[in-house]
PDB file of C-alpha atoms in Angstrom:
ATOM      1  CA  MET A   1     -13.829 -78.976  18.446  1.00 41.00           C
ATOM      2  CA  GLN A   2     -13.841 -81.786  15.311  1.00 52.00           C
ATOM      3  CA  THR A   3     -15.694 -81.712  12.459  1.00 58.00           C
ATOM      4  CA  LEU A   4     -17.307 -84.480  10.138  1.00 61.00           C
ATOM      5  CA  GLU A   5     -16.384 -82.347   6.950  1.00 70.00           C
ATOM      6  CA  LYS A   6     -13.496 -84.689   5.784  1.00 72.00           C
ATOM      7  CA  TYR A   7     -16.145 -87.720   5.851  1.00 75.00           C
ATOM      8  CA  PRO A   8     -19.115 -88.621   2.676  1.00 82.00           C
ATOM      9  CA  LYS A   9     -22.129 -86.800   2.974  1.00 85.00           C
ATOM     10  CA  GLU A  10     -24.386 -89.687   3.418  1.00 88.00           C
ATOM     11  CA  TYR A  11     -21.721 -90.751   6.336  1.00 86.00           C
ATOM     12  CA  ARG A  12     -22.393 -87.379   8.051  1.00 84.00           C
ATOM     13  CA  TYR A  13     -26.066 -87.351   7.523  1.00 91.00           C
ATOM     14  CA  ASP A  14     -26.212 -91.038   9.151  1.00 92.00           C
ATOM     15  CA  VAL A  15     -24.237 -89.797  12.286  1.00 88.00           C
ATOM     16  CA  ALA A  16     -26.520 -86.356  12.415  1.00 90.00           C
ATOM     17  CA  MET A  17     -29.749 -88.712  11.892  1.00 95.00           C
ATOM     18  CA  LEU A  18     -28.273 -91.383  14.820  1.00 93.00           C
ATOM     19  CA  ARG A  19     -27.795 -88.507  17.096  1.00 90.00           C
ATOM     20  CA  THR A  20     -31.348 -87.389  16.732  1.00 94.00           C
ATOM     21  CA  ALA A  21     -32.503 -91.025  17.437  1.00 95.00           C
ATOM     22  CA  VAL A  22     -30.250 -90.964  20.556  1.00 92.00           C
ATOM     23  CA  THR A  23     -32.012 -87.155  21.598  1.00 92.00           C
ATOM     24  CA  TRP A  24     -35.797 -89.272  21.095  1.00 95.00           C
ATOM     25  CA  ALA A  25     -34.546 -92.304  23.311  1.00 93.00           C
ATOM     26  CA  LEU A  26     -33.795 -90.195  26.235  1.00 90.00           C
ATOM     27  CA  MET A  27     -37.273 -89.130  26.184  1.00 90.00           C
ATOM     28  CA  SER A  28     -38.566 -92.896  26.467  1.00 89.00           C
ATOM     29  CA  LYS A  29     -40.064 -93.697  29.954  1.00 85.00           C
ATOM     30  CA  CYS A  30     -38.670 -97.444  29.638  1.00 86.00           C
ATOM     31  CA  ASN A  31     -35.873 -98.274  32.175  1.00 81.00           C
ATOM     32  CA  ARG A  32     -34.597-101.283  30.998  1.00 81.00           C
ATOM     33  CA  LYS A  33     -34.055-100.097  27.288  1.00 86.00           C
ATOM     34  CA  LYS A  34     -34.275 -96.663  26.164  1.00 90.00           C
ATOM     35  CA  VAL A  35     -35.082 -96.865  22.231  1.00 94.00           C
ATOM     36  CA  GLY A  36     -35.243 -93.991  19.398  1.00 96.00           C
ATOM     37  CA  ALA A  37     -36.130 -94.203  15.903  1.00 98.00           C
ATOM     38  CA  VAL A  38     -35.898 -91.493  13.343  1.00 98.00           C
ATOM     39  CA  ILE A  39     -37.348 -91.959   9.647  1.00 98.00           C
ATOM     40  CA  ALA A  40     -35.824 -89.950   6.903  1.00 98.00           C
ATOM     41  CA  SER A  41     -36.387 -89.057   3.288  1.00 98.00           C
ATOM     42  CA  PRO A  42     -33.930 -89.823   0.939  1.00 96.00           C
ATOM     43  CA  ASP A  43     -32.644 -86.123   0.929  1.00 95.00           C
ATOM     44  CA  TYR A  44     -32.265 -86.531   4.854  1.00 96.00           C
ATOM     45  CA  ARG A  45     -35.352 -84.518   5.979  1.00 97.00           C
ATOM     46  CA  ILE A  46     -36.777 -85.880   9.043  1.00 98.00           C
ATOM     47  CA  LEU A  47     -40.177 -87.468   8.380  1.00 98.00           C
ATOM     48  CA  ALA A  48     -41.287 -88.987  11.698  1.00 98.00           C
ATOM     49  CA  HIS A  49     -39.856 -90.320  14.813  1.00 97.00           C
ATOM     50  CA  GLY A  50     -40.499 -92.718  17.978  1.00 97.00           C
ATOM     51  CA  ILE A  51     -39.901 -93.983  20.951  1.00 95.00           C
ATOM     52  CA  ASN A  52     -40.503 -97.098  22.558  1.00 93.00           C
ATOM     53  CA  GLY A  53     -43.280 -96.763  25.404  1.00 90.00           C
ATOM     54  CA  ALA A  54     -46.763 -97.088  25.933  1.00 87.00           C
ATOM     55  CA  PRO A  55     -49.589 -96.388  23.618  1.00 87.00           C
ATOM     56  CA  SER A  56     -51.283 -92.906  23.681  1.00 82.00           C
ATOM     57  CA  GLY A  57     -53.522 -92.635  26.499  1.00 79.00           C
ATOM     58  CA  PHE A  58     -51.585 -95.337  28.994  1.00 78.00           C
ATOM     59  CA  GLU A  59     -49.433 -94.305  31.562  1.00 63.00           C
ATOM     60  CA  ASN A  60     -46.424 -93.742  29.810  1.00 57.00           C
ATOM     61  CA  ASP A  61     -44.010 -94.685  32.762  1.00 65.00           C
ATOM     62  CA  VAL A  62     -45.181 -98.381  33.077  1.00 71.00           C
ATOM     63  CA  CYS A  63     -43.329 -99.985  30.326  1.00 80.00           C
ATOM     64  CA  GLU A  64     -41.736-103.081  32.237  1.00 82.00           C
ATOM     65  CA  GLU A  65     -42.565-105.231  35.062  1.00 84.00           C
ATOM     66  CA  ASN A  66     -40.264-108.113  36.826  1.00 84.00           C
ATOM     67  CA  GLY A  67     -37.365-106.769  34.118  1.00 77.00           C
ATOM     68  CA  LYS A  68     -39.906-107.740  31.232  1.00 83.00           C
ATOM     69  CA  THR A  69     -40.999-105.383  28.777  1.00 82.00           C
ATOM     70  CA  LEU A  70     -45.013-105.355  28.741  1.00 84.00           C
ATOM     71  CA  ASP A  71     -46.954-106.603  25.919  1.00 87.00           C
ATOM     72  CA  HIS A  72     -48.704-103.235  25.304  1.00 88.00           C
ATOM     73  CA  VAL A  73     -45.085-101.490  24.521  1.00 91.00           C
ATOM     74  CA  ILE A  74     -44.598-100.298  21.360  1.00 94.00           C
ATOM     75  CA  HIS A  75     -41.249-100.449  19.807  1.00 94.00           C
ATOM     76  CA  ALA A  76     -39.681 -97.358  18.558  1.00 96.00           C
ATOM     77  CA  GLU A  77     -39.567 -97.958  15.104  1.00 97.00           C
ATOM     78  CA  MET A  78     -43.339 -99.183  15.098  1.00 97.00           C
ATOM     79  CA  ASN A  79     -44.418 -96.117  16.735  1.00 96.00           C
ATOM     80  CA  ALA A  80     -42.501 -93.940  13.948  1.00 98.00           C
ATOM     81  CA  ILE A  81     -44.193 -95.767  11.029  1.00 98.00           C
ATOM     82  CA  ILE A  82     -47.474 -95.353  12.818  1.00 97.00           C
ATOM     83  CA  TYR A  83     -46.835 -91.899  12.945  1.00 96.00           C
ATOM     84  CA  ALA A  84     -46.199 -91.273   9.866  1.00 98.00           C
ATOM     85  CA  ALA A  85     -49.138 -93.706   8.746  1.00 97.00           C
ATOM     86  CA  LYS A  86     -51.616 -91.577  10.815  1.00 96.00           C
ATOM     87  CA  ARG A  87     -50.640 -88.462   9.192  1.00 97.00           C
ATOM     88  CA  GLY A  88     -50.784 -89.706   5.743  1.00 98.00           C
ATOM     89  CA  ILE A  89     -46.468 -89.301   5.327  1.00 98.00           C
ATOM     90  CA  ALA A  90     -45.192 -91.313   2.619  1.00 97.00           C
ATOM     91  CA  ILE A  91     -42.075 -93.310   3.986  1.00 98.00           C
ATOM     92  CA  ASP A  92     -41.633 -95.730   0.871  1.00 97.00           C
ATOM     93  CA  GLY A  93     -37.997 -95.390  -0.579  1.00 98.00           C
ATOM     94  CA  CYS A  94     -37.087 -93.876   3.271  1.00 98.00           C
ATOM     95  CA  SER A  95     -34.495 -94.756   5.735  1.00 98.00           C
ATOM     96  CA  ILE A  96     -34.878 -95.216   9.228  1.00 98.00           C
ATOM     97  CA  TYR A  97     -32.077 -94.555  11.874  1.00 97.00           C
ATOM     98  CA  LEU A  98     -32.626 -96.642  15.022  1.00 97.00           C
ATOM     99  CA  THR A  99     -30.482 -96.544  18.573  1.00 94.00           C
ATOM    100  CA  LEU A 100     -31.388-100.695  18.621  1.00 94.00           C
ATOM    101  CA  SER A 101     -31.790-103.031  15.938  1.00 96.00           C
ATOM    102  CA  PRO A 102     -35.395-103.930  15.051  1.00 97.00           C
ATOM    103  CA  CYS A 103     -36.672-107.114  16.320  1.00 95.00           C
ATOM    104  CA  LYS A 104     -38.147-109.794  13.704  1.00 95.00           C
ATOM    105  CA  LYS A 105     -41.862-108.339  14.191  1.00 95.00           C
ATOM    106  CA  CYS A 106     -40.708-104.809  13.827  1.00 97.00           C
ATOM    107  CA  SER A 107     -38.420-105.880  10.599  1.00 97.00           C
ATOM    108  CA  ALA A 108     -41.508-107.066   8.768  1.00 97.00           C
ATOM    109  CA  SER A 109     -43.074-103.825   9.344  1.00 97.00           C
ATOM    110  CA  ILE A 110     -40.240-102.304   8.208  1.00 98.00           C
ATOM    111  CA  LEU A 111     -39.964-104.190   4.848  1.00 98.00           C
ATOM    112  CA  GLN A 112     -43.931-103.790   4.483  1.00 97.00           C
ATOM    113  CA  SER A 113     -43.762-100.122   4.685  1.00 97.00           C
ATOM    114  CA  GLY A 114     -41.232 -99.790   1.947  1.00 98.00           C
ATOM    115  CA  ILE A 115     -38.309 -98.444   3.926  1.00 98.00           C
ATOM    116  CA  LYS A 116     -35.149 -99.202   2.056  1.00 98.00           C
ATOM    117  CA  ARG A 117     -32.475 -98.710   4.323  1.00 98.00           C
ATOM    118  CA  VAL A 118     -31.744 -99.316   8.043  1.00 98.00           C
ATOM    119  CA  CYS A 119     -29.005 -97.648  10.124  1.00 97.00           C
ATOM    120  CA  TYR A 120     -28.215 -98.877  13.908  1.00 95.00           C
ATOM    121  CA  MET A 121     -26.281 -98.569  16.303  1.00 92.00           C
ATOM    122  CA  GLU A 122     -26.442-101.633  18.735  1.00 90.00           C
ATOM    123  CA  ASP A 123     -27.982-105.160  18.291  1.00 91.00           C
ATOM    124  CA  TYR A 124     -31.189-106.329  19.882  1.00 89.00           C
ATOM    125  CA  ARG A 125     -31.051-110.086  21.009  1.00 87.00           C
ATOM    126  CA  ASP A 126     -33.957-111.066  18.824  1.00 86.00           C
ATOM    127  CA  SER A 127     -32.821-108.857  15.792  1.00 92.00           C
ATOM    128  CA  GLY A 128     -34.383-109.192  12.408  1.00 95.00           C
ATOM    129  CA  ILE A 129     -31.604-107.604  10.465  1.00 97.00           C
ATOM    130  CA  ASP A 130     -30.919-110.748   8.595  1.00 96.00           C
ATOM    131  CA  PHE A 131     -34.241-111.062   7.045  1.00 97.00           C
ATOM    132  CA  LEU A 132     -34.295-107.199   6.068  1.00 98.00           C
ATOM    133  CA  LYS A 133     -31.109-107.923   4.331  1.00 97.00           C
ATOM    134  CA  GLU A 134     -32.311-111.373   2.952  1.00 98.00           C
ATOM    135  CA  HIS A 135     -35.328-109.178   1.327  1.00 98.00           C
ATOM    136  CA  GLY A 136     -33.106-106.396  -0.235  1.00 97.00           C
ATOM    137  CA  VAL A 137     -33.063-103.437   2.472  1.00 98.00           C
ATOM    138  CA  GLU A 138     -29.904-101.950   2.875  1.00 97.00           C
ATOM    139  CA  VAL A 139     -28.492-102.376   6.652  1.00 97.00           C
ATOM    140  CA  VAL A 140     -25.814-100.201   8.062  1.00 95.00           C
ATOM    141  CA  LYS A 141     -24.334-100.929  11.812  1.00 93.00           C
ATOM    142  CA  MET A 142     -22.519 -97.825  13.153  1.00 89.00           C
ATOM    143  CA  THR A 143     -21.417 -98.020  16.689  1.00 75.00           C
ATOM    144  CA  THR A 144     -21.647 -95.382  19.448  1.00 66.00           C
ATOM    145  CA  PHE A 145     -17.960 -94.678  18.694  1.00 63.00           C
ATOM    146  CA  HIS A 146     -18.772 -93.880  15.220  1.00 62.00           C
ATOM    147  CA  VAL A 147     -21.605 -91.665  16.244  1.00 64.00           C
ATOM    148  CA  PHE A 148     -20.112 -89.517  19.141  1.00 63.00           C
ATOM    149  CA  GLU A 149     -16.443 -90.026  18.962  1.00 61.00           C
ATOM    150  CA  PRO A 150     -15.703 -86.906  17.069  1.00 54.00           C
ATOM    151  CA  PHE A 151     -17.863 -84.599  19.605  1.00 52.00           C
ATOM    152  CA  LYS A 152     -17.139 -86.737  22.575  1.00 51.00           C
ATOM    153  CA  THR A 153     -17.343 -85.354  26.058  1.00 50.00           C
ATOM    154  CA  GLU A 154     -17.455 -86.253  29.577  1.00 49.00           C
ATOM    155  CA  SER A 155     -21.495 -85.730  29.559  1.00 52.00           C
ATOM    156  CA  LEU A 156     -21.837 -88.271  26.634  1.00 52.00           C
ATOM    157  CA  GLU A 157     -20.482 -90.734  28.950  1.00 58.00           C
ATOM    158  CA  LYS A 158     -23.554 -91.130  30.606  1.00 60.00           C
ATOM    159  CA  VAL A 159     -25.325 -91.665  26.875  1.00 61.00           C
ATOM    160  CA  PHE A 160     -22.958 -94.247  26.044  1.00 60.00           C
ATOM    161  CA  ASP A 161     -24.187 -96.088  29.326  1.00 66.00           C
ATOM    162  CA  LEU A 162     -28.122 -96.231  28.445  1.00 61.00           C
ATOM    163  CA  PHE A 163     -26.642 -98.565  25.765  1.00 59.00           C
ATOM    164  CA  ARG A 164     -24.428-100.562  27.475  1.00 59.00           C
ATOM    165  CA  LYS A 165     -27.257-101.651  30.020  1.00 54.00           C
ATOM    166  CA  GLU A 166     -28.817-105.210  29.381  1.00 49.00           C
TER     167      GLU A 166
END
């Protein structure tokens, strides 16, 4: 098995955090897109995580209707930010790791929360990445190749397929 030791520390941790976000994404009950988010401190400690889905108390298996996401569904990055806020966890200066780039509304919330770095895998059609860059947030895109290729197995092809769906 290959290791990532030959890569810089930041890259290795980015890969680990994105893999964790993918693991959380698999927990989403949404069918159209399964999205995961992980918020980590500057020393790479996981502070919060989130998935796209219905608010607490809703039937979590109802995320879309006729191919459209329902209005009450909360995006993964917002779920992670809300989790941190509810528990008094400071995320100012932290990084957020996403399986899908944030939408424009979530990008504004990321900026407002004080998150300084966004690392993501796939582009969302209504992405707020340009907004984040314009406002000084560091943005890093890593593909599924970067995240999984060193440890690629046949079973990971199923994970890749989740992010190829539109």
